[in-house]
Every structure is written in structure tokens, then in C-alpha cells.
Amino acid sequence: MLFRNRCCRRLFSSLITRYKIQNHRENILSRPDSYIGSTKEITCSQFLYNDNVNQMVKNTTSYVPGFLKIFDEILVNAADNKQRDPNMTRVDISIDEFNKIKIRNNGKCIPIQFNPSLDLYIPTLVMGHLLTSSNYDDDEKKIVGGRNGYGAKLCNIYSKQFTVVCLDSEQKKKFSQTWYDNMSRSDPPIIEEVDYLGIEDYTEAR
């Protein structure tokens, strides 16, 4: 009887530890295949731009699909802005010597507005909180790349450090905020007044 009770306790303890609850961010980190694809390097043939001949050339290259996906999420955000603001004219991409990536697009920035019901600024909401999007309205006709509320947050979650900067020339305000350690913590947003002439709206992720 004692042996049986010990076995039952052991089985019960095993069942308790087997079933766990993850929050959404933890699930994305532990199951990347479901959200961004493989995080293992692959080698395949791709058409890549060649500076020497000024054209696309098919080459064998190695890359990580998941890394390409989170990079693409920021590019899609920038491209989507063209649909919202026809005055947008460019997307600038830079990679420094430390492999830090910066993507900036001009055109109307993410609104620097405070949402009192959520106690958050809109850039904080759309860049640092999952399942937030301005593309959820299925009745509105649109041609955009992102509509499921993940987008830039995936890049944030898979980054050691992620910063968003928005400049609104109409309000003459600049918003910046930085997240750390896979979007697990962040600095409070910084709102600055800008009064110099010739400024243009932009949104930047780095």
C-alpha cells in the first residue's frame, strides 16, 4: 500500500510538471517555426543583386530564414506606409560594422498620440504589444502586407535591443523608445519637442 501511494505521488508530480502555461511572448521565442520559420542556416540558390554588374545574379548563398523574416517584417511596415501616405518617397536601410540594422521610411509617421484607456502611446502599442494593428478592419479595402498583429513585434521579440523613433513634423514632436532582451523589458518612452525648420516625418526601427 505504501509503495502504491509513492507511485501515485510520483505520477501525480510528473503530470503537474508536464503541463505548463506560456505567455504569448514566451511561446513565440520557444516555437519560432510557427511564427518566423526555421532559425537554422540553409544553403540554396537565390537571385541577388550584384554591384559589379548592376543586375540580379543567381548565386548559391547561406542564410537563416527566420532572420530574413523578421527583417522583412520591418520592410513590410515601411512599404505599407506608402499605401497610407502617397507622399512617402523612400526607405533607407543601413547596417553598421557591428551588424546593427536600421530601417527608416519618410512619410506620415506612427501617430504620437497617448491612448488614455490603455495608458500607452500608440507607437508603444504597435511596436511593443502583440496582436495590435491598424489593419484589422476587414471591411476596409487595402493593399498591405501585415494584418495579423505580429509584424514588427516579432523583430522586437527576437532582438537583444530594439528601438523605434517617430518624428511628427505637424505636432513638432519626436518619440523614441527602446526594448531589451527579447521585448521582456523597456525604457519609458521619450517625447521631445522639435522646432528646427525643414523637418519631415519619419519612422525608424533599429
Coordinates of C-alpha atoms in Angstrom, one line a residue:
M1 CA 0.0 0.0 0.0
L2 CA 2.9 2.4 0.9
F3 CA 4.6 1.5 -2.4
R4 CA 1.4 2.2 -4.3
N5 CA 1.0 5.6 -2.6
R6 CA 4.5 6.5 -3.5
C7 CA 4.0 5.6 -7.2
C8 CA 0.8 7.6 -7.3
R9 CA 2.5 10.6 -5.8
R10 CA 5.4 10.3 -8.3
L11 CA 2.9 10.0 -11.2
F12 CA 0.9 13.0 -9.9
S13 CA 4.0 15.1 -9.6
S14 CA 5.1 14.1 -13.1
L15 CA 1.7 15.2 -14.5
I16 CA 1.9 18.5 -12.7
T17 CA 5.3 19.4 -14.2
R18 CA 4.4 18.2 -17.7
Y19 CA 1.7 20.7 -18.3
K20 CA 2.8 24.3 -18.4
I21 CA 1.5 27.7 -19.3
Q22 CA 3.5 30.1 -21.5
N23 CA 2.6 33.7 -22.2
H24 CA 2.4 34.7 -25.8
R25 CA 6.0 36.2 -26.0
E26 CA 7.5 33.0 -24.4
N27 CA 5.6 30.9 -26.9
I28 CA 7.0 32.9 -29.9
L29 CA 10.5 32.5 -28.5
S30 CA 10.2 28.8 -27.9
R31 CA 8.4 27.9 -31.1
P32 CA 10.0 30.1 -33.8
D33 CA 8.9 27.8 -36.6
S34 CA 5.3 28.7 -36.0
Y35 CA 5.9 32.4 -36.4
I36 CA 9.1 33.2 -38.4
G37 CA 10.2 29.9 -39.8
S38 CA 13.4 28.0 -39.2
T39 CA 16.2 29.5 -37.2
K40 CA 18.8 27.1 -38.7
E41 CA 21.1 28.2 -41.5
I42 CA 20.2 26.8 -45.0
T43 CA 22.1 27.0 -48.3
C44 CA 20.2 27.5 -51.6
S45 CA 20.3 29.3 -54.9
Q46 CA 18.9 32.8 -54.9
F47 CA 18.9 35.8 -57.2
L48 CA 20.9 38.5 -55.5
Y49 CA 21.9 42.0 -56.6
N50 CA 25.5 42.2 -57.8
D51 CA 27.0 45.7 -57.6
N52 CA 29.8 44.8 -60.1
V53 CA 27.4 44.1 -63.0
N54 CA 24.5 46.2 -61.8
Q55 CA 21.9 43.4 -62.1
M56 CA 20.4 40.4 -60.3
V57 CA 22.6 37.3 -60.5
K58 CA 21.8 33.8 -59.4
N59 CA 24.2 32.6 -56.7
T60 CA 24.4 30.0 -54.0
T61 CA 24.1 31.6 -50.6
S62 CA 23.6 30.7 -47.0
Y63 CA 21.1 32.4 -44.7
V64 CA 18.7 31.9 -41.8
P65 CA 15.0 32.0 -42.9
G66 CA 13.8 33.3 -39.5
F67 CA 16.3 36.2 -39.5
L68 CA 15.2 37.1 -43.0
K69 CA 11.6 37.0 -41.9
I70 CA 11.9 39.5 -39.0
F71 CA 14.0 41.8 -41.3
D72 CA 11.2 41.6 -43.9
E73 CA 8.6 42.4 -41.2
I74 CA 10.1 45.9 -40.8
L75 CA 10.4 46.4 -44.5
V76 CA 6.7 45.4 -44.9
N77 CA 5.8 48.0 -42.3
A78 CA 7.7 50.7 -44.2
A79 CA 6.2 49.6 -47.6
D80 CA 2.7 49.6 -46.0
N81 CA 3.1 53.3 -45.2
K82 CA 3.2 54.1 -48.9
Q83 CA -0.5 53.0 -49.1
R84 CA -1.4 55.3 -46.2
D85 CA 0.7 58.3 -47.4
P86 CA 1.3 58.7 -51.1
N87 CA 3.9 61.4 -50.3
M88 CA 6.3 58.7 -48.9
T89 CA 9.3 58.6 -51.3
R90 CA 11.9 56.3 -49.8
V91 CA 13.0 53.6 -47.4
D92 CA 16.6 53.8 -46.1
I93 CA 18.4 50.7 -44.9
S94 CA 21.8 50.7 -43.2
I95 CA 23.9 48.0 -41.5
D96 CA 26.9 49.2 -39.4
E97 CA 30.2 47.5 -38.6
F98 CA 28.6 45.8 -35.6
N99 CA 25.8 44.3 -37.8
K100 CA 23.2 46.6 -36.3
I101 CA 20.4 47.2 -38.7
K102 CA 18.4 50.5 -39.1
I103 CA 15.4 50.9 -41.4
R104 CA 13.8 54.3 -41.8
N105 CA 11.0 55.5 -44.1
N106 CA 9.7 59.0 -44.6
G107 CA 6.0 59.8 -45.0
K108 CA 3.5 60.1 -42.2
C109 CA 4.8 58.6 -39.0
I110 CA 3.1 56.4 -36.5
P111 CA 0.8 58.9 -34.6
I112 CA 2.4 60.2 -31.5
Q113 CA -0.8 60.1 -29.5
F114 CA -1.5 58.9 -26.0
N115 CA -4.3 56.4 -25.5
P116 CA -5.7 57.1 -22.1
S117 CA -7.8 53.9 -21.9
L118 CA -4.7 51.8 -22.4
D119 CA -2.3 54.2 -20.7
L120 CA 0.1 53.9 -23.7
Y121 CA 1.4 55.9 -26.6
I122 CA 0.4 54.5 -29.9
P123 CA 4.0 53.7 -31.1
T124 CA 4.5 51.7 -27.8
L125 CA 1.3 49.8 -28.5
V126 CA 2.0 48.9 -32.2
M127 CA 5.7 48.1 -31.7
G128 CA 5.8 46.6 -28.2
H129 CA 2.4 44.8 -27.7
L130 CA 1.4 41.7 -29.5
L131 CA -1.8 41.5 -31.6
T132 CA -2.1 45.2 -32.2
S133 CA -2.6 46.5 -35.7
S134 CA -4.2 49.3 -37.7
N135 CA -5.1 46.7 -40.4
Y136 CA -7.8 44.7 -38.6
D137 CA -10.8 46.3 -40.3
D138 CA -11.8 43.6 -42.9
D139 CA -14.4 45.9 -44.4
E140 CA -11.8 48.5 -45.4
K141 CA -10.2 47.9 -48.8
K142 CA -6.4 48.0 -48.5
I143 CA -3.3 46.6 -50.1
V144 CA -0.9 46.0 -47.3
G145 CA 1.4 43.2 -46.1
G146 CA 0.6 42.9 -42.4
R147 CA -2.8 42.4 -40.8
N148 CA -2.4 39.9 -38.1
G149 CA -0.9 42.0 -35.2
Y150 CA 2.6 40.4 -35.2
G151 CA 4.7 42.4 -37.7
A152 CA 7.4 44.5 -36.0
K153 CA 6.8 42.8 -32.7
L154 CA 8.4 39.6 -34.0
C155 CA 11.5 41.6 -34.8
N156 CA 11.4 43.1 -31.3
I157 CA 11.0 39.7 -29.6
Y158 CA 13.9 38.2 -31.4
S159 CA 16.2 41.2 -30.7
K160 CA 18.6 41.9 -27.8
Q161 CA 17.8 45.6 -28.3
F162 CA 15.0 47.2 -30.4
T163 CA 14.4 50.9 -30.8
V164 CA 11.6 52.8 -32.5
V165 CA 11.8 56.5 -33.4
C166 CA 9.0 58.6 -34.8
L167 CA 9.1 62.2 -35.8
D168 CA 5.9 64.2 -36.4
S169 CA 6.5 67.5 -38.2
E170 CA 3.0 68.7 -37.7
Q171 CA 3.0 68.2 -34.0
K172 CA 6.7 69.1 -33.8
K173 CA 7.3 66.0 -31.6
K174 CA 9.7 63.2 -31.6
F175 CA 9.0 59.8 -30.0
S176 CA 11.6 57.2 -29.1
Q177 CA 11.5 54.1 -27.0
T178 CA 13.9 51.1 -26.6
W179 CA 13.1 47.5 -25.6
Y180 CA 15.6 44.9 -24.4
D181 CA 16.1 41.2 -24.0
N182 CA 13.5 39.8 -26.4
M183 CA 10.9 42.5 -25.6
S184 CA 11.0 41.5 -21.9
R185 CA 11.6 45.0 -20.6
S186 CA 11.8 48.5 -22.0
D187 CA 12.7 52.1 -21.2
P188 CA 9.9 54.5 -20.8
P189 CA 9.1 56.4 -24.0
I190 CA 10.8 59.8 -24.5
I191 CA 8.8 62.6 -26.1
E192 CA 10.8 65.6 -27.3
E193 CA 9.7 68.9 -28.8
V194 CA 11.4 69.6 -32.2
D195 CA 11.4 73.1 -33.6
Y196 CA 14.0 73.2 -36.3
L197 CA 13.0 74.1 -39.9
G198 CA 12.8 71.7 -42.8
I199 CA 12.0 68.6 -40.8
E200 CA 10.0 65.8 -42.4
D201 CA 8.0 62.9 -40.8
Y202 CA 9.8 59.6 -40.5
T203 CA 9.5 56.3 -38.7
E204 CA 12.7 54.4 -37.8
A205 CA 13.3 50.9 -36.4
R206 CA 16.8 49.8 -35.3

